[in-house]
């Protein structure tokens, strides 16, 4: 183990030593959005375009899948068993797309919910294929254990057929956090090249992306604050779960974990419920589209963006400061929210 405070070169070597499949278009862009910066009241707002990773409709999970499938393929697995979310799951879509890309099968466990939307990611998922196993619903997406238990049953069934399954119980996994340590290195290189230093990184995450930015930033002692933005009402135990994934990621990289639970900042913006927009999130979605042509999604990034605006109002930065918002994707879900978009967004804008 080496002590905390690792050079970027050393961290790059450690990340690159792990097995990986390359299918995302990286680095993702870092784009200045001056009209949204004016709205946010900051000198410069930069959007890290992780929505444009190039796999299916892109998003944060493409990065994760490079390392997860890297390990799966290195272990000789021929089918990935994953999922856990609902019919609009971006994770499920990305798992199947990544598996297709690498040439392994995908079995996806999903929770069926009353009133499920068949458009958007659900449609995309069907187009991409894979085998879906439906289990009973959990509206707030809290009980991952029952989805995990079903994944193990599926894996048993597959093993009995002579298959070699790789089980990904949750997207919160050591290698997912590593993927966002890799993203931190990428962002660090981009801001160094642009000779600019952001002071806050905002990301719609209470999981891997937040964990990776925190771990990478602390290991390299980068001069910015990392703030997670909730996409559902705050759950108990979130920080403890995240910390344990961060520790596992640090072990995978062979470094000590410099992140403490107190370092995990998550701004609560996920109300009123998972997948249900708030007045602020619809407004944020509209502002990004109308000011910059930037499409946020109703489930995750519009809530995150609204939370960032709120945090900037509550804790205004110094006038010279630059801010980064990481756009984690989710665009496929937009098309499943046609009714709400018409009701809340398009109508209110044309008043
Ligand atoms: C588009 C998008 N943004 C953000 C998140 C939240 O990510 P995390 O699991 O890191 O909290 C997800 C998770 O599914 C997502 O699909």
PDB file of N, CA, C and O and ligand atoms in Angstrom, residues 60-61 90-91 171 204-210 231 297 300-301 328-330, ligand 1:
ATOM      1  N   UNK A  60     -23.188   7.768 -17.846  1.00  0.00           N
ATOM      2  CA  UNK A  60     -22.159   7.386 -16.876  1.00  0.00           C
ATOM      3  C   UNK A  60     -21.854   5.892 -16.872  1.00  0.00           C
ATOM      4  O   UNK A  60     -20.713   5.476 -16.656  1.00  0.00           O
ATOM      5  N   UNK A  61     -22.876   5.073 -17.125  1.00  0.00           N
ATOM      6  CA  UNK A  61     -22.689   3.634 -16.973  1.00  0.00           C
ATOM      7  C   UNK A  61     -21.776   3.034 -18.046  1.00  0.00           C
ATOM      8  O   UNK A  61     -21.243   1.952 -17.857  1.00  0.00           O
ATOM      9  N   UNK A  90     -31.360   3.125 -16.981  1.00  0.00           N
ATOM     10  CA  UNK A  90     -30.240   3.410 -17.884  1.00  0.00           C
ATOM     11  C   UNK A  90     -29.156   2.346 -17.727  1.00  0.00           C
ATOM     12  O   UNK A  90     -28.467   1.995 -18.677  1.00  0.00           O
ATOM     13  N   UNK A  91     -29.007   1.888 -16.484  1.00  0.00           N
ATOM     14  CA  UNK A  91     -27.992   0.878 -16.181  1.00  0.00           C
ATOM     15  C   UNK A  91     -28.243  -0.386 -17.010  1.00  0.00           C
ATOM     16  O   UNK A  91     -27.334  -0.945 -17.613  1.00  0.00           O
ATOM     17  N   UNK A 171     -24.762  -1.292  -9.523  1.00  0.00           N
ATOM     18  CA  UNK A 171     -23.771  -0.470 -10.226  1.00  0.00           C
ATOM     19  C   UNK A 171     -22.781   0.143  -9.235  1.00  0.00           C
ATOM     20  O   UNK A 171     -21.735   0.641  -9.628  1.00  0.00           O
ATOM     21  N   UNK A 204     -24.600  14.343 -10.506  1.00  0.00           N
ATOM     22  CA  UNK A 204     -25.853  13.719 -10.078  1.00  0.00           C
ATOM     23  C   UNK A 204     -25.555  12.283  -9.697  1.00  0.00           C
ATOM     24  O   UNK A 204     -25.570  11.383 -10.551  1.00  0.00           O
ATOM     25  N   UNK A 205     -25.230  12.069  -8.461  1.00  0.00           N
ATOM     26  CA  UNK A 205     -24.834  10.728  -8.035  1.00  0.00           C
ATOM     27  C   UNK A 205     -24.796  10.650  -6.527  1.00  0.00           C
ATOM     28  O   UNK A 205     -24.429  11.603  -5.845  1.00  0.00           O
ATOM     29  N   UNK A 206     -25.189   9.477  -6.038  1.00  0.00           N
ATOM     30  CA  UNK A 206     -24.947   9.149  -4.631  1.00  0.00           C
ATOM     31  C   UNK A 206     -24.171   7.831  -4.626  1.00  0.00           C
ATOM     32  O   UNK A 206     -24.101   7.145  -3.624  1.00  0.00           O
ATOM     33  N   UNK A 207     -23.632   7.480  -5.797  1.00  0.00           N
ATOM     34  CA  UNK A 207     -22.974   6.188  -5.954  1.00  0.00           C
ATOM     35  C   UNK A 207     -21.603   6.306  -6.596  1.00  0.00           C
ATOM     36  O   UNK A 207     -20.771   7.138  -6.211  1.00  0.00           O
ATOM     37  N   UNK A 208     -21.407   5.485  -7.636  1.00  0.00           N
ATOM     38  CA  UNK A 208     -20.077   5.293  -8.197  1.00  0.00           C
ATOM     39  C   UNK A 208     -19.423   6.580  -8.700  1.00  0.00           C
ATOM     40  O   UNK A 208     -18.225   6.806  -8.463  1.00  0.00           O
ATOM     41  N   UNK A 209     -20.188   7.419  -9.389  1.00  0.00           N
ATOM     42  CA  UNK A 209     -19.569   8.619  -9.971  1.00  0.00           C
ATOM     43  C   UNK A 209     -19.093   9.548  -8.857  1.00  0.00           C
ATOM     44  O   UNK A 209     -17.955  10.043  -8.879  1.00  0.00           O
ATOM     45  N   UNK A 210     -19.944   9.737  -7.865  1.00  0.00           N
ATOM     46  CA  UNK A 210     -19.546  10.579  -6.723  1.00  0.00           C
ATOM     47  C   UNK A 210     -18.330   9.964  -6.024  1.00  0.00           C
ATOM     48  O   UNK A 210     -17.348  10.659  -5.721  1.00  0.00           O
ATOM     49  N   UNK A 231     -30.805  11.943  -6.538  1.00  0.00           N
ATOM     50  CA  UNK A 231     -31.829  11.766  -7.579  1.00  0.00           C
ATOM     51  C   UNK A 231     -33.066  11.072  -7.010  1.00  0.00           C
ATOM     52  O   UNK A 231     -33.990  10.739  -7.725  1.00  0.00           O
ATOM     53  N   UNK A 297     -32.168  14.763 -18.452  1.00  0.00           N
ATOM     54  CA  UNK A 297     -33.246  13.768 -18.355  1.00  0.00           C
ATOM     55  C   UNK A 297     -34.080  14.027 -17.098  1.00  0.00           C
ATOM     56  O   UNK A 297     -33.572  14.568 -16.120  1.00  0.00           O
ATOM     57  N   UNK A 300     -32.835  11.864 -13.496  1.00  0.00           N
ATOM     58  CA  UNK A 300     -31.569  12.092 -12.795  1.00  0.00           C
ATOM     59  C   UNK A 300     -31.035  13.521 -12.981  1.00  0.00           C
ATOM     60  O   UNK A 300     -30.948  14.315 -12.053  1.00  0.00           O
ATOM     61  N   UNK A 301     -30.614  13.837 -14.202  1.00  0.00           N
ATOM     62  CA  UNK A 301     -29.783  15.041 -14.367  1.00  0.00           C
ATOM     63  C   UNK A 301     -30.550  16.357 -14.230  1.00  0.00           C
ATOM     64  O   UNK A 301     -29.953  17.358 -13.838  1.00  0.00           O
ATOM     65  N   UNK A 328     -24.470  13.134 -16.499  1.00  0.00           N
ATOM     66  CA  UNK A 328     -24.303  11.675 -16.467  1.00  0.00           C
ATOM     67  C   UNK A 328     -25.186  10.937 -17.474  1.00  0.00           C
ATOM     68  O   UNK A 328     -25.169   9.709 -17.507  1.00  0.00           O
ATOM     69  N   UNK A 329     -25.963  11.658 -18.274  1.00  0.00           N
ATOM     70  CA  UNK A 329     -26.717  10.990 -19.349  1.00  0.00           C
ATOM     71  C   UNK A 329     -28.177  10.775 -19.006  1.00  0.00           C
ATOM     72  O   UNK A 329     -28.829  11.634 -18.417  1.00  0.00           O
ATOM     73  N   UNK A 330     -28.701   9.612 -19.416  1.00  0.00           N
ATOM     74  CA  UNK A 330     -30.099   9.295 -19.111  1.00  0.00           C
ATOM     75  C   UNK A 330     -31.083   9.778 -20.153  1.00  0.00           C
ATOM     76  O   UNK A 330     -32.306   9.720 -19.947  1.00  0.00           O
TER      77      UNK A 330
HETATM   78  C1  LIG B   1     -28.267   9.134 -16.037  1.00  0.00           C
HETATM   79  C2  LIG B   1     -27.904   8.788 -14.648  1.00  0.00           C
HETATM   80  N1  LIG B   1     -27.387   9.737 -13.865  1.00  0.00           N
HETATM   81  C3  LIG B   1     -27.054   9.490 -12.591  1.00  0.00           C
HETATM   82  C4  LIG B   1     -27.252   8.233 -12.026  1.00  0.00           C
HETATM   83  C5  LIG B   1     -26.885   8.041 -10.601  1.00  0.00           C
HETATM   84  O1  LIG B   1     -25.727   7.342 -10.491  1.00  0.00           O
HETATM   85  P1  LIG B   1     -25.176   6.772  -9.123  1.00  0.00           P
HETATM   86  O2  LIG B   1     -25.496   5.313  -9.173  1.00  0.00           O
HETATM   87  O3  LIG B   1     -23.723   7.052  -9.206  1.00  0.00           O
HETATM   88  O4  LIG B   1     -25.872   7.445  -8.000  1.00  0.00           O
HETATM   89  C6  LIG B   1     -27.777   7.197 -12.799  1.00  0.00           C
HETATM   90  C7  LIG B   1     -28.004   5.864 -12.202  1.00  0.00           C
HETATM   91  O5  LIG B   1     -28.622   5.005 -12.733  1.00  0.00           O
HETATM   92  C8  LIG B   1     -28.106   7.474 -14.146  1.00  0.00           C
HETATM   93  O6  LIG B   1     -28.624   6.523 -14.932  1.00  0.00           O
END
